[in-house]
mmCIF file of C-alpha atoms and ligand atoms in Angstrom:
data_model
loop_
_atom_site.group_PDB
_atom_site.id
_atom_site.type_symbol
_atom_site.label_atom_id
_atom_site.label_comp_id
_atom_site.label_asym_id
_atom_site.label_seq_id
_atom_site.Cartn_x
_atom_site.Cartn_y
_atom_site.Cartn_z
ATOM 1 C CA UNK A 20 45.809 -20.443 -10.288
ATOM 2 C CA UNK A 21 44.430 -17.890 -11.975
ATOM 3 C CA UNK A 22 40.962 -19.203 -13.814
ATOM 4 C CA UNK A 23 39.317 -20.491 -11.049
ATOM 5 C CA UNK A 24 39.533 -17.435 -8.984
ATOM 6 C CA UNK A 25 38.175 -15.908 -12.262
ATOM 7 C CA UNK A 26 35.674 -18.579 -12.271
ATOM 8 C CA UNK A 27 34.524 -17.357 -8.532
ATOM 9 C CA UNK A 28 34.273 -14.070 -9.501
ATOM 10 C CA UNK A 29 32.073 -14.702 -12.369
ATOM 11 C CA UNK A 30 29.742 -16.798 -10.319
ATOM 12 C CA UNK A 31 29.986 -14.500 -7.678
ATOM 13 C CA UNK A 32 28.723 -11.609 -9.505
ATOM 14 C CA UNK A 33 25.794 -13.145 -11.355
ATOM 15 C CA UNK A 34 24.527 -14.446 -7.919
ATOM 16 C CA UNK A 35 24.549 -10.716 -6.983
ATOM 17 C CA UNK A 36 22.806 -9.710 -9.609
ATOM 18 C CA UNK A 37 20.413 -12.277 -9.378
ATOM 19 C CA UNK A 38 19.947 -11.477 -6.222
ATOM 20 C CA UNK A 39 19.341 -7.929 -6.589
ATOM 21 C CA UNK A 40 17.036 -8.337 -9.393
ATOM 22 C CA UNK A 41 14.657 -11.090 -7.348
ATOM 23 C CA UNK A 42 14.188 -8.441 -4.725
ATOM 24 C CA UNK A 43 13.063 -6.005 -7.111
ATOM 25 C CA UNK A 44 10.275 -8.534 -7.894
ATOM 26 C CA UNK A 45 9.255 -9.095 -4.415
ATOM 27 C CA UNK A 46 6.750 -5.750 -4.505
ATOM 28 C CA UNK A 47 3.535 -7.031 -3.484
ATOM 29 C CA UNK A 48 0.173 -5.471 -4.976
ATOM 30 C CA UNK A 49 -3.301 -5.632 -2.461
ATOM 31 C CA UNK A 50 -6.791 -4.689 -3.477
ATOM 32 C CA UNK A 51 -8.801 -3.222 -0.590
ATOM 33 C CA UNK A 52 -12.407 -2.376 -0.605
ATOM 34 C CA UNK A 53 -13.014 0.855 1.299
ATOM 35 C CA UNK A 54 -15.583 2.931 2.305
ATOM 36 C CA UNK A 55 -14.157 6.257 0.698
ATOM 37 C CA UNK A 56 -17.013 8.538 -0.321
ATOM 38 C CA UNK A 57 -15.725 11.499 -2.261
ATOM 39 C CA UNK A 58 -12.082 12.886 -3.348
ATOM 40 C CA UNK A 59 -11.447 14.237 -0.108
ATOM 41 C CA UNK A 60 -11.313 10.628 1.042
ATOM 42 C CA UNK A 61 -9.382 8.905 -1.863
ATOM 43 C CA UNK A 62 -6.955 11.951 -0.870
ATOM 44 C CA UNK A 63 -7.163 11.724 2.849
ATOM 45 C CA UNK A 64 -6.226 7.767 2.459
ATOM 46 C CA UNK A 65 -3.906 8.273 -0.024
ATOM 47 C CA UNK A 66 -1.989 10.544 1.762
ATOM 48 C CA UNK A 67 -2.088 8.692 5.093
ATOM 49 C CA UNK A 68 -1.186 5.326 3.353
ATOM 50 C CA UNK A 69 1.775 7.240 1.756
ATOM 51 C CA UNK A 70 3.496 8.175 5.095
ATOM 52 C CA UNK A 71 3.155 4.193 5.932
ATOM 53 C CA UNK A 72 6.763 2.423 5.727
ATOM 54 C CA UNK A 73 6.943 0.068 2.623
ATOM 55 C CA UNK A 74 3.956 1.455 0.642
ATOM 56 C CA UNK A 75 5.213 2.598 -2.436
ATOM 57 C CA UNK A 76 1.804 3.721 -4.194
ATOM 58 C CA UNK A 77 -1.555 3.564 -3.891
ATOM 59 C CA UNK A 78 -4.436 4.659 -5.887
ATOM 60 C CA UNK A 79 -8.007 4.109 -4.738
ATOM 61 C CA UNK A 80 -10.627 4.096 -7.512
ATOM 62 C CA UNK A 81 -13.652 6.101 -6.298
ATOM 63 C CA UNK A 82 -15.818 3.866 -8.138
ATOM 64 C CA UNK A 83 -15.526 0.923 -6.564
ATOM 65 C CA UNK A 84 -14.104 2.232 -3.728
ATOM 66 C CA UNK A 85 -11.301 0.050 -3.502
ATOM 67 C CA UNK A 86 -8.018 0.903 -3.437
ATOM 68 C CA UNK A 87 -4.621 -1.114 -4.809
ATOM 69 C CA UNK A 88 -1.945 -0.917 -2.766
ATOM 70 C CA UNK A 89 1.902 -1.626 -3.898
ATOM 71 C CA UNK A 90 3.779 -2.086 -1.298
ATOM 72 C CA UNK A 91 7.126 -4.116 -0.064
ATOM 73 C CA UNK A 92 6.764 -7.072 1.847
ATOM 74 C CA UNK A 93 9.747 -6.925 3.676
ATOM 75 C CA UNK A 94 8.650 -3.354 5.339
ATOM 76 C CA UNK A 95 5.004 -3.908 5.783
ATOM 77 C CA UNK A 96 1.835 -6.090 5.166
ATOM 78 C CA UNK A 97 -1.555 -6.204 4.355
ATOM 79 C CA UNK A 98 -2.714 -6.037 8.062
ATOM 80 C CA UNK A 99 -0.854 -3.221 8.291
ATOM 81 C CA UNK A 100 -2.130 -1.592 5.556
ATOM 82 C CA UNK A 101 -5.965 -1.937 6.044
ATOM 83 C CA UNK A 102 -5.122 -0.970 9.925
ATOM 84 C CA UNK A 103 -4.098 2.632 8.801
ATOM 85 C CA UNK A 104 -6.936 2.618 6.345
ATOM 86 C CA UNK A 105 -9.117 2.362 9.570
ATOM 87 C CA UNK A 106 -7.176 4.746 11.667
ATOM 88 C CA UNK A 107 -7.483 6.993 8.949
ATOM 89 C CA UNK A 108 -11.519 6.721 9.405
ATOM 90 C CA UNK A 109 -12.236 4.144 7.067
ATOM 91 C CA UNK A 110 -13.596 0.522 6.179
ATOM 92 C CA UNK A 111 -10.790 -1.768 5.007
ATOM 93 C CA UNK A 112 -12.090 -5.031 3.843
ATOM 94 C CA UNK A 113 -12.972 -6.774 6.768
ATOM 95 C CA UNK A 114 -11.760 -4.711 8.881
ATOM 96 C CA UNK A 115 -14.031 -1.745 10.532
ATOM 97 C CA UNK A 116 -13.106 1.952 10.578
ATOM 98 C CA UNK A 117 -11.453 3.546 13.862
ATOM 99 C CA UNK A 118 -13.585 4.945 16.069
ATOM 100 C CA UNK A 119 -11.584 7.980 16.538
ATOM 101 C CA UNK A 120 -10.460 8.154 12.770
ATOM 102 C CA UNK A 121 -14.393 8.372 11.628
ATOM 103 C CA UNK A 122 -15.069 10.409 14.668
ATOM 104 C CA UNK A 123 -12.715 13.068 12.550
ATOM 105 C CA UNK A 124 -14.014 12.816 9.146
ATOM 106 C CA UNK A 125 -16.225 16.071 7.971
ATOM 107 C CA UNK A 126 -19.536 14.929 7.999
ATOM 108 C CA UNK A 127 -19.592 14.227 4.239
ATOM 109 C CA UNK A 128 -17.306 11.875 4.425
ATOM 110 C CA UNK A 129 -18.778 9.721 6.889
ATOM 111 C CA UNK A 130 -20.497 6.336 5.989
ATOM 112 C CA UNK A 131 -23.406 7.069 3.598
ATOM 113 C CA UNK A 132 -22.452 10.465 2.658
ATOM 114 C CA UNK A 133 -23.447 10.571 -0.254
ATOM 115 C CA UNK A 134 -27.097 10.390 0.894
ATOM 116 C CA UNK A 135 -26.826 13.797 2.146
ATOM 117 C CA UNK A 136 -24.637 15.151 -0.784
ATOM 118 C CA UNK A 137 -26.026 13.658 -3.510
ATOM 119 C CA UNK A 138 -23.433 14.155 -6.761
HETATM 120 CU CU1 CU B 22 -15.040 12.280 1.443
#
């Protein structure tokens, strides 16, 4: 009576670690082009994006102006995620910045920026 109960356990307990260990893998990574102009705004999104349920890092590359996003699927998604972008003042991909966001941003910050503070 004893071994197969044994047996159960065993497979029991590698299914749970399996288990565990796929979920672990599920984090989800998203490019986003942005229209961040300076560090202010990598910061500003950043910050924003951080207080977002399931992100778990972002870093936007001031460069290129887009930002990657790690995040978990299960809590969030990449609508969601280029939504705050805009309500944070900003372009996400396709989608356009929130009026009232942008309406915030110092003027330096605002589309084409740079133009006016050249560096
Ligand atoms: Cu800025």
């Amino acid at each position: 009576m004893k071994r197969p109960l044994f047996g159960l356990i065993a497979v029991l307990l590698f299914a749970l670690g399996f288990t565990t260990r796929a979920e672990d893998d599920k984090e989800k990574e998203v490019k986003i082009k942005t229209s961040a102009v300076c560090e202010m705004c990598k910061e500003r999104i950043e910050r924003n994006l951080a207080f977002e349920k399931g992100i778990k890092e972002s870093n936007l590359d001031l460069k290129s102006k887009v930002i990657t996003v790690k995040y978990n699927p299960k809590k969030t998604d990449v609508n969601r995620i280029k939504a705050n972008i805009s309500k944070t003042g900003y372009d996400a991909d396709e989608v356009t910045a929130d009026e009232k966001g942008y309406a915030k941003l110092p003027s330096c910050c605002k589309k084409g920026g740079m133009a006016s503070h050249p560096q």
